[in-house]
Short mmCIF file of C-alpha atoms in Angstrom, two decimals:
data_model
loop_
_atom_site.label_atom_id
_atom_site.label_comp_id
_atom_site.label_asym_id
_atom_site.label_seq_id
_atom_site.Cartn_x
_atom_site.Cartn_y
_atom_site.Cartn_z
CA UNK A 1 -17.01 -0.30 -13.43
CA UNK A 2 -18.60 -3.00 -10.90
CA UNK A 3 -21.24 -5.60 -12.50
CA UNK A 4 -24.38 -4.66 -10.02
CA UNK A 5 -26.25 -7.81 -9.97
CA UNK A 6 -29.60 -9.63 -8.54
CA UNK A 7 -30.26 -12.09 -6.10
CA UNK A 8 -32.94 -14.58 -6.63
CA UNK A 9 -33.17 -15.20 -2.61
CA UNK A 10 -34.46 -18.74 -2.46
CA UNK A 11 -35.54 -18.72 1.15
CA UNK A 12 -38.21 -15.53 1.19
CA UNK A 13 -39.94 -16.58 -2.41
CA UNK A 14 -41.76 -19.39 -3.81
CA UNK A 15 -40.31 -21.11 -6.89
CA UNK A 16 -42.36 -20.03 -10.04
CA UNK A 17 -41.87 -16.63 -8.65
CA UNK A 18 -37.84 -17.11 -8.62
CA UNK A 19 -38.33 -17.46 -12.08
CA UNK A 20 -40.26 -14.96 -13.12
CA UNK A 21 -38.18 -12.03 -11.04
CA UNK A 22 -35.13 -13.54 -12.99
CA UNK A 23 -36.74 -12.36 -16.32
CA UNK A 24 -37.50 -9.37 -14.72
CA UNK A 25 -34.54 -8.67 -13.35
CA UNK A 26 -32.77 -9.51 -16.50
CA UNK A 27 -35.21 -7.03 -18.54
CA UNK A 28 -34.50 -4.33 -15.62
CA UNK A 29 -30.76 -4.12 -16.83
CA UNK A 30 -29.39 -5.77 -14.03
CA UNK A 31 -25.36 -7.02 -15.17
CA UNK A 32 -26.03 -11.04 -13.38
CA UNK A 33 -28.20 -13.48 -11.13
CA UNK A 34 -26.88 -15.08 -8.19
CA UNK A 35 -29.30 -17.57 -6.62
CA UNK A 36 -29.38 -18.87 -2.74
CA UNK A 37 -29.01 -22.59 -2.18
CA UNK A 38 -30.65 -23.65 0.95
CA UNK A 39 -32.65 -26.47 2.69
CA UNK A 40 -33.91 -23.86 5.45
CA UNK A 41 -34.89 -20.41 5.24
CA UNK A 42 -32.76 -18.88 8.23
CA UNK A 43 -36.36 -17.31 9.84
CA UNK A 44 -39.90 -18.95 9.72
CA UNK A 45 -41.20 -15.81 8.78
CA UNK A 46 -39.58 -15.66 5.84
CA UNK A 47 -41.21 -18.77 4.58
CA UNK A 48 -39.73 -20.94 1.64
CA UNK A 49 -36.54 -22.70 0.28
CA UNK A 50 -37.32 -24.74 -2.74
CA UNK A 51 -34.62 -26.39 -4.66
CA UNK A 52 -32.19 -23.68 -6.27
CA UNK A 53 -30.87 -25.98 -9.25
CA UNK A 54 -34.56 -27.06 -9.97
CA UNK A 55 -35.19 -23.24 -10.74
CA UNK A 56 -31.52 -22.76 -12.15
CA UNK A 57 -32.89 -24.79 -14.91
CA UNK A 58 -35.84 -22.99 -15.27
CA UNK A 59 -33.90 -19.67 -15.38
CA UNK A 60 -31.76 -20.51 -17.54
CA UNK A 61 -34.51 -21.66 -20.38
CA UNK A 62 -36.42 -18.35 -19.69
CA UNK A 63 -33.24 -15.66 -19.53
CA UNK A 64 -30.97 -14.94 -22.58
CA UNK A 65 -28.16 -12.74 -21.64
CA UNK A 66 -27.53 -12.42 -17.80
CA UNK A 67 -24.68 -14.89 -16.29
CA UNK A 68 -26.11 -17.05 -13.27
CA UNK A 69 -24.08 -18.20 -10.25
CA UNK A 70 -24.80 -20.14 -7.24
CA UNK A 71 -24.38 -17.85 -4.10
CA UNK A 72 -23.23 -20.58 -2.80
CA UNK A 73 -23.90 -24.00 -3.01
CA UNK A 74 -22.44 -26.46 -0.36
CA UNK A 75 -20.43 -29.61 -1.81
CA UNK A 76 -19.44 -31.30 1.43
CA UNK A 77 -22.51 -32.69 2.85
CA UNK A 78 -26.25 -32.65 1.41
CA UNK A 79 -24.71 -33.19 -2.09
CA UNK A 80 -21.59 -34.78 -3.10
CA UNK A 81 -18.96 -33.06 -5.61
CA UNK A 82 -19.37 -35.67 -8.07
CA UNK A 83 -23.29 -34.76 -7.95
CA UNK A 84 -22.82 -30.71 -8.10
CA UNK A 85 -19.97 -31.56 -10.79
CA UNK A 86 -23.20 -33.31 -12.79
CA UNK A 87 -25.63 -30.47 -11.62
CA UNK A 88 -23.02 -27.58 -12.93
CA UNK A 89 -21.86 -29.05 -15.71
CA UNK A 90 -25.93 -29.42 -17.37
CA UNK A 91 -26.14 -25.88 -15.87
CA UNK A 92 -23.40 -24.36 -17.94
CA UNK A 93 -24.84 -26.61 -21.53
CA UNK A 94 -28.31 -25.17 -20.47
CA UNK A 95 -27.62 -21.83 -20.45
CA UNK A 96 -24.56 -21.60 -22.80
CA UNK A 97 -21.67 -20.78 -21.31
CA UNK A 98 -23.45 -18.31 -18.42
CA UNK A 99 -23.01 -20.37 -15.20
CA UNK A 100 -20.57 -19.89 -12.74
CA UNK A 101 -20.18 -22.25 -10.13
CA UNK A 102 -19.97 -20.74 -6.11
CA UNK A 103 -18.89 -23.21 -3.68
CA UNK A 104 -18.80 -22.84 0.02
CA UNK A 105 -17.89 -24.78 3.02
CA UNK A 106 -21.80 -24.51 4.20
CA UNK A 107 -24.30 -23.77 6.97
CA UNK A 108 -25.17 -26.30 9.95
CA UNK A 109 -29.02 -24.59 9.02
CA UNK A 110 -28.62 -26.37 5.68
CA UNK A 111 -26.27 -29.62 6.55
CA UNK A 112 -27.46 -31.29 9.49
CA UNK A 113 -30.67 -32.76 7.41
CA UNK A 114 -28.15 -35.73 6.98
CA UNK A 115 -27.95 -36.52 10.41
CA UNK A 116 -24.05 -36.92 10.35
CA UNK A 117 -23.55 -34.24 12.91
CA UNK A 118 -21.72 -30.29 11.68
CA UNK A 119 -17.87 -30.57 11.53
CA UNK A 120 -15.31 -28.00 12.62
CA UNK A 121 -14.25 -25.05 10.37
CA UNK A 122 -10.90 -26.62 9.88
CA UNK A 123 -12.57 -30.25 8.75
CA UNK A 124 -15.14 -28.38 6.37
CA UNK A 125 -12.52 -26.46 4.50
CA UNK A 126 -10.50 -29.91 4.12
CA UNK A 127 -13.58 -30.99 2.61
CA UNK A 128 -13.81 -28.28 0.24
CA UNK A 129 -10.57 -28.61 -0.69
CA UNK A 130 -11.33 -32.36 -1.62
CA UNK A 131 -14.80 -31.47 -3.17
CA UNK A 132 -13.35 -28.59 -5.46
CA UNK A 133 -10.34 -31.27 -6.83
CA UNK A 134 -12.73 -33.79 -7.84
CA UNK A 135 -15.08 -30.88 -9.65
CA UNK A 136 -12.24 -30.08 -11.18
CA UNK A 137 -11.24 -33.59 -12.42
CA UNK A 138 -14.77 -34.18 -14.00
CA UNK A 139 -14.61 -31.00 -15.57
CA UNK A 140 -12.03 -31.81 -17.39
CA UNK A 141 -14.63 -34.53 -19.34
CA UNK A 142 -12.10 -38.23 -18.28
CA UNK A 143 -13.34 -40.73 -16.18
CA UNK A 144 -11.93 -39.62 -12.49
CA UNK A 145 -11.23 -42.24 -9.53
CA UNK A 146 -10.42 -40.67 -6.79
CA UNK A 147 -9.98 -41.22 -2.69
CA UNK A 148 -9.16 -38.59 -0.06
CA UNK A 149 -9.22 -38.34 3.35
CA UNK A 150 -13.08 -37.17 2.71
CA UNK A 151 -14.68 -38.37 -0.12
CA UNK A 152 -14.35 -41.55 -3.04
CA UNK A 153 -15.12 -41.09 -6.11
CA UNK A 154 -15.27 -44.58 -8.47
CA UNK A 155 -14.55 -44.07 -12.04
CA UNK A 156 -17.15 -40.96 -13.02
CA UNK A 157 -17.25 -38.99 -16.04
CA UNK A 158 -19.23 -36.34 -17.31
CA UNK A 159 -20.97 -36.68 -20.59
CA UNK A 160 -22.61 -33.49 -20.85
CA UNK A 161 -19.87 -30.56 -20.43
CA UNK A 162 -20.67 -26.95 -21.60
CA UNK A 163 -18.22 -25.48 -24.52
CA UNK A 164 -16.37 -23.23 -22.09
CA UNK A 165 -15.37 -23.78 -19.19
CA UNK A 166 -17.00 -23.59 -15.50
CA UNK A 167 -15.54 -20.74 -13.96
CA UNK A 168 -15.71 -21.64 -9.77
CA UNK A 169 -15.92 -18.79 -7.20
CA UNK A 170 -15.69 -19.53 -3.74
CA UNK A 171 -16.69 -18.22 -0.35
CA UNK A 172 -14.55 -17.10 2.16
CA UNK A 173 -14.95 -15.44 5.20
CA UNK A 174 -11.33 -15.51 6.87
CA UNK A 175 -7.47 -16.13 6.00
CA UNK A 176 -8.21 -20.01 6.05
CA UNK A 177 -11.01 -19.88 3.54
CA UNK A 178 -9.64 -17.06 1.41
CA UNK A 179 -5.82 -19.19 0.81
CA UNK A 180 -8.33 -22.02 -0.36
CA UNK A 181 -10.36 -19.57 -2.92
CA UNK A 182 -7.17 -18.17 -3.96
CA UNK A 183 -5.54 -22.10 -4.52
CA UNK A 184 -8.44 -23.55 -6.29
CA UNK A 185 -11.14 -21.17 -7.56
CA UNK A 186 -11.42 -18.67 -10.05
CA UNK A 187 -13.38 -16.20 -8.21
CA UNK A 188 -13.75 -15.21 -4.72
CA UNK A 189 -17.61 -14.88 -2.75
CA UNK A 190 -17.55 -12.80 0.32
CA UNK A 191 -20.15 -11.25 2.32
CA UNK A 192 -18.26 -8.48 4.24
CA UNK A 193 -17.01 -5.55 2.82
CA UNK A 194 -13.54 -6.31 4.16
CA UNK A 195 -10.71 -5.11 1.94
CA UNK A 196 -8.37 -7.92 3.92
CA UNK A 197 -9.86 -10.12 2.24
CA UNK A 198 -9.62 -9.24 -1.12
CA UNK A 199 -5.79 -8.40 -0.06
CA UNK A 200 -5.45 -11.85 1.05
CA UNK A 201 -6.61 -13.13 -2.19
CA UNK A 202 -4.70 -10.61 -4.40
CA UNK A 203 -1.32 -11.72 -2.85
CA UNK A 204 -1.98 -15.00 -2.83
CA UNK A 205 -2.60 -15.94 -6.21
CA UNK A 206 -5.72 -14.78 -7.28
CA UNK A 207 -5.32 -10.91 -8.66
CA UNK A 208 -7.24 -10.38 -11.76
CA UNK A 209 -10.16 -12.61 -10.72
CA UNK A 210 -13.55 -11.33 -10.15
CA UNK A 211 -14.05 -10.87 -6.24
CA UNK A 212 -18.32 -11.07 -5.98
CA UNK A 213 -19.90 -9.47 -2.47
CA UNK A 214 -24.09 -9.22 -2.02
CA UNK A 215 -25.87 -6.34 -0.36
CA UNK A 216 -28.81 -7.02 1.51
CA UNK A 217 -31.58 -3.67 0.94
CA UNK A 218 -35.45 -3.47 1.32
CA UNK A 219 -37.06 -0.39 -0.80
CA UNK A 220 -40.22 0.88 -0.12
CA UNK A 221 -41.47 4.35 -0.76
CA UNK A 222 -41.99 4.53 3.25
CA UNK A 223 -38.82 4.11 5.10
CA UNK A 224 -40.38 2.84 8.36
CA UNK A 225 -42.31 -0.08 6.72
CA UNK A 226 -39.50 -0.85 4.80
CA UNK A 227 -37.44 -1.18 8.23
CA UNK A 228 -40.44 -3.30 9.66
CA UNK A 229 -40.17 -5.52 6.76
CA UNK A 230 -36.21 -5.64 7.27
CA UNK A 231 -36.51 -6.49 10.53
CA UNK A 232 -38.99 -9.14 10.48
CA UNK A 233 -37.14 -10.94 7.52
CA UNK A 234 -33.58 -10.05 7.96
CA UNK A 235 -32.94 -9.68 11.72
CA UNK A 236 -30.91 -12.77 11.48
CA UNK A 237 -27.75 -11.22 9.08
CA UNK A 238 -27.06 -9.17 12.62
CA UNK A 239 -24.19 -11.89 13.86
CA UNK A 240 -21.06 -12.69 11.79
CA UNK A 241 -20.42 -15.82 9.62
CA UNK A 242 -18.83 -17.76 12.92
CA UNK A 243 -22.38 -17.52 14.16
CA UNK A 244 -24.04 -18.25 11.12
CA UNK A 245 -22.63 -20.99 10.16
CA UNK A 246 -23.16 -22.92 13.38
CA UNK A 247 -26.75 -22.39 14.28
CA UNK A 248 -28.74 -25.52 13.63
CA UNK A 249 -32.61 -24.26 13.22
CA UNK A 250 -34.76 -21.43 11.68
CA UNK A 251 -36.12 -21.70 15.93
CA UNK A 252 -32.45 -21.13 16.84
CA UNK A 253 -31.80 -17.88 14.61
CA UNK A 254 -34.88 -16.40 16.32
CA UNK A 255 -33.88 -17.07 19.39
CA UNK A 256 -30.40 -15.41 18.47
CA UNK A 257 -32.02 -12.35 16.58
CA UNK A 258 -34.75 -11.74 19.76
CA UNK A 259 -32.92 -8.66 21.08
CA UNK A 260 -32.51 -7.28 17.57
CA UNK A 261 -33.67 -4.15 17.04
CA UNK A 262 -35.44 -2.63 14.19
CA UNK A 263 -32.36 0.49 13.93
CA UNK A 264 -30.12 -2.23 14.21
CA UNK A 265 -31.04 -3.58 10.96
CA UNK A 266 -31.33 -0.33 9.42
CA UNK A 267 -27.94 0.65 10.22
CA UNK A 268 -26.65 -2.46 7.83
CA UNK A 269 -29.30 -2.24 5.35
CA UNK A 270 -30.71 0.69 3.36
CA UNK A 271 -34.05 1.03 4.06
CA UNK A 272 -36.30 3.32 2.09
CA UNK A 273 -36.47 5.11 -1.23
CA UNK A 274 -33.18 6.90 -1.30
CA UNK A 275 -30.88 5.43 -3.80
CA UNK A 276 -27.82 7.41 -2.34
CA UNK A 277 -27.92 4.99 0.65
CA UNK A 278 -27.53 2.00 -1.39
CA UNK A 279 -24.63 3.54 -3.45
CA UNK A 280 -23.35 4.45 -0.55
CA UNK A 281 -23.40 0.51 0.97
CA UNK A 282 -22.29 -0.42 -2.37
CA UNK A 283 -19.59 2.03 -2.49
CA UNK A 284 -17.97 0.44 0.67
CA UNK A 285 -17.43 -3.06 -1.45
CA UNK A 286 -15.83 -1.56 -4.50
CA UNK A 287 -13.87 0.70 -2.79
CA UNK A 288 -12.39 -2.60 -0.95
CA UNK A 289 -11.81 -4.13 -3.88
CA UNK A 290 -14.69 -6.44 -5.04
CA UNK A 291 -15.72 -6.65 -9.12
CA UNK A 292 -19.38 -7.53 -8.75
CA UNK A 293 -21.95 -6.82 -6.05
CA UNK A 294 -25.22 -8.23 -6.00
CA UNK A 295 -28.50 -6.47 -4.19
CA UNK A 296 -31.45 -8.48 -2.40
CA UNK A 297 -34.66 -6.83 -2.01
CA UNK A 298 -36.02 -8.17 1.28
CA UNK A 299 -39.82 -9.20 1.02
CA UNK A 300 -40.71 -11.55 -1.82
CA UNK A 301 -43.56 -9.24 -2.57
CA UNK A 302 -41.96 -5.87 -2.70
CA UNK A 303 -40.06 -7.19 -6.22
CA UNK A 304 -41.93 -5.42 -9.00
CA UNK A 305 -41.85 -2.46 -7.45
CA UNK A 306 -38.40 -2.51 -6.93
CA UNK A 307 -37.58 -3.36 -10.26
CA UNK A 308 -39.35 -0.61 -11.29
CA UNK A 309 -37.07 1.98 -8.81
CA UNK A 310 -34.21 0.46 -9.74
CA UNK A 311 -34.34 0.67 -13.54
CA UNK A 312 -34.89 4.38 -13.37
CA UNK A 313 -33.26 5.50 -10.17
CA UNK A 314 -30.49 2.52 -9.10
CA UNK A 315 -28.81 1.12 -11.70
CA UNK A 316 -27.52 4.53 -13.26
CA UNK A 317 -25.69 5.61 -10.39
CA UNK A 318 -24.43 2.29 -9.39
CA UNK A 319 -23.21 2.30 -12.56
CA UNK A 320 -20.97 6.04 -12.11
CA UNK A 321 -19.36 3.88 -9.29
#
């Protein structure tokens, strides 16, 4: 049976509330939290991104029993992997033992804050590679000197380490980025139903390890302002990750997502009160082959009531899946 999880979508909510749907969530009967880490939302419109580990922490004092996992946090750039190693390592003692650790190669949107200019695909998964190694290293609680083509790291050690541990999941969006989940992480993050991928990953070392995707829905007991609302917030998750992932701007996703139409949206994310459409959309990622899927209601204030929906009309027949 797939774990049907929550998303705590950093870039449509404002931080206290973060914390609070995460106890609701939690008390709703959803399986696990993922949470968004971000510098930009990818639209104006949708109107926050406040600092995911900041809440983590928060979360993790105020939940008891759902696992938490970045969805996915970005170790090349804005942070350095000795830093996230530090940040995920007082994650997993915080909440004892329920942190997992996704990693991902990154956005420009998120990145180019630095001012160091966006690398190539093929440079950014080098750098992953290198970031996930020294994690690794400093997981394993010695001091850890290392220096790569990418990054230095001068005698660090970890003090605080969680009992068990960190479990890393990583994204991947093609054969490059799925042989580097399969090498180094224990998981594998995707965002496409694609059952490649998760064949990719089987054969090349990681079968048996959980494969997490997301879903993207907006409930709403009227089906056309729920499609409004998709539109307006979501119109940008219309191009594939090669897009995505370049695009420097919340100005330069608009100007992308301008001949977006409402339907458009609708015909990738459920929109409405019918629960059989999100099986459905669900449906499509276990049947490929992914363990966990996580939902996102779009609209930061539409979150009660969907909590309320999906305790009594989602979760049990995700669950028959």
């Amino acid at each position: 049976m797939a774990q049907i999880g929550y998303t705590l979508m950093c870039e449509q909510t404002p931080a206290r509330q973060l914390v609070e749907d995460a106890v609701d969530a939690e008390r709703a009967g959803f399986d696990y939290e993922i949470i968004s880490d971000h510098y930009f939302p990818w639209l104006e419109e949708m109107g926050h991104s406040p600092y995911a580990w900041s809440v983590l922490g928060a979360v993790a004092a105020r939940t008891e029993r759902v696992p938490l996992m970045t969805y996915v946090t970005c170790p090349i750039m804005r942070y350095h992997p000795a830093v996230v190693a530090q940040k995920a390592a007082t994650m997993g003692a915080l909440s004892q033992g329920r942190f997992t650790l996704g990693l991902g190669a990154g956005e420009n949107l998120n990145e180019h804050v630095l001012g160091r200019g966006w690398p190539p695909v093929n440079i950014r998964h080098e750098m992953l590679g290198e970031a996930v190694e020294i994690i690794q290293a400093l997981f394993g609680g010695e001091y850890v000197s290392y220096r790569g083509d990418h990054y230095t790291v001068d005698s660090a050690k970890l003090y605080d380490l969680p009992d068990e541990p960190i479990p890393i999941g990583l994204a991947a969006s093609g054969p490059q980025s799925v042989d580097l989940a399969a090498e180094y992480g224990d998981a594998l993050v995707a965002v496409d139903a694609d059952p490649g991928l998760v064949e990719r990953f089987n054969a090349c070392g990681g079968k048996g390890k959980p494969v997490y995707g997301q879903v993207g829905i907006c409930y709403d007991t009227d089906a056309e302002a729920a499609k409004e609302r998709a539109h307006r917030l979501w119109r940008w998750f219309a191009a594939d990750w090669k897009v995505l992932a370049e695009l420097p701007g919340p100005v330069n996703f608009a100007s992308y997502a301008k001949f977006v139409r409402p339907d458009d949206v609708a015909r990738q994310v459920p929109c409405g009160p019918d629960p059989d459409q999100v099986v459905e959309a669900v449906k499509k990622f276990t049947d490929a082959g992914f363990t966990h899927v996580a939902l996102v209601q779009i609209g930061a204030a539409h979150q009660q009531e969907f909590f309320t929906w999906a305790e009594k009309e989602l979760l049990p027949p995700l669950r028959a899946l």
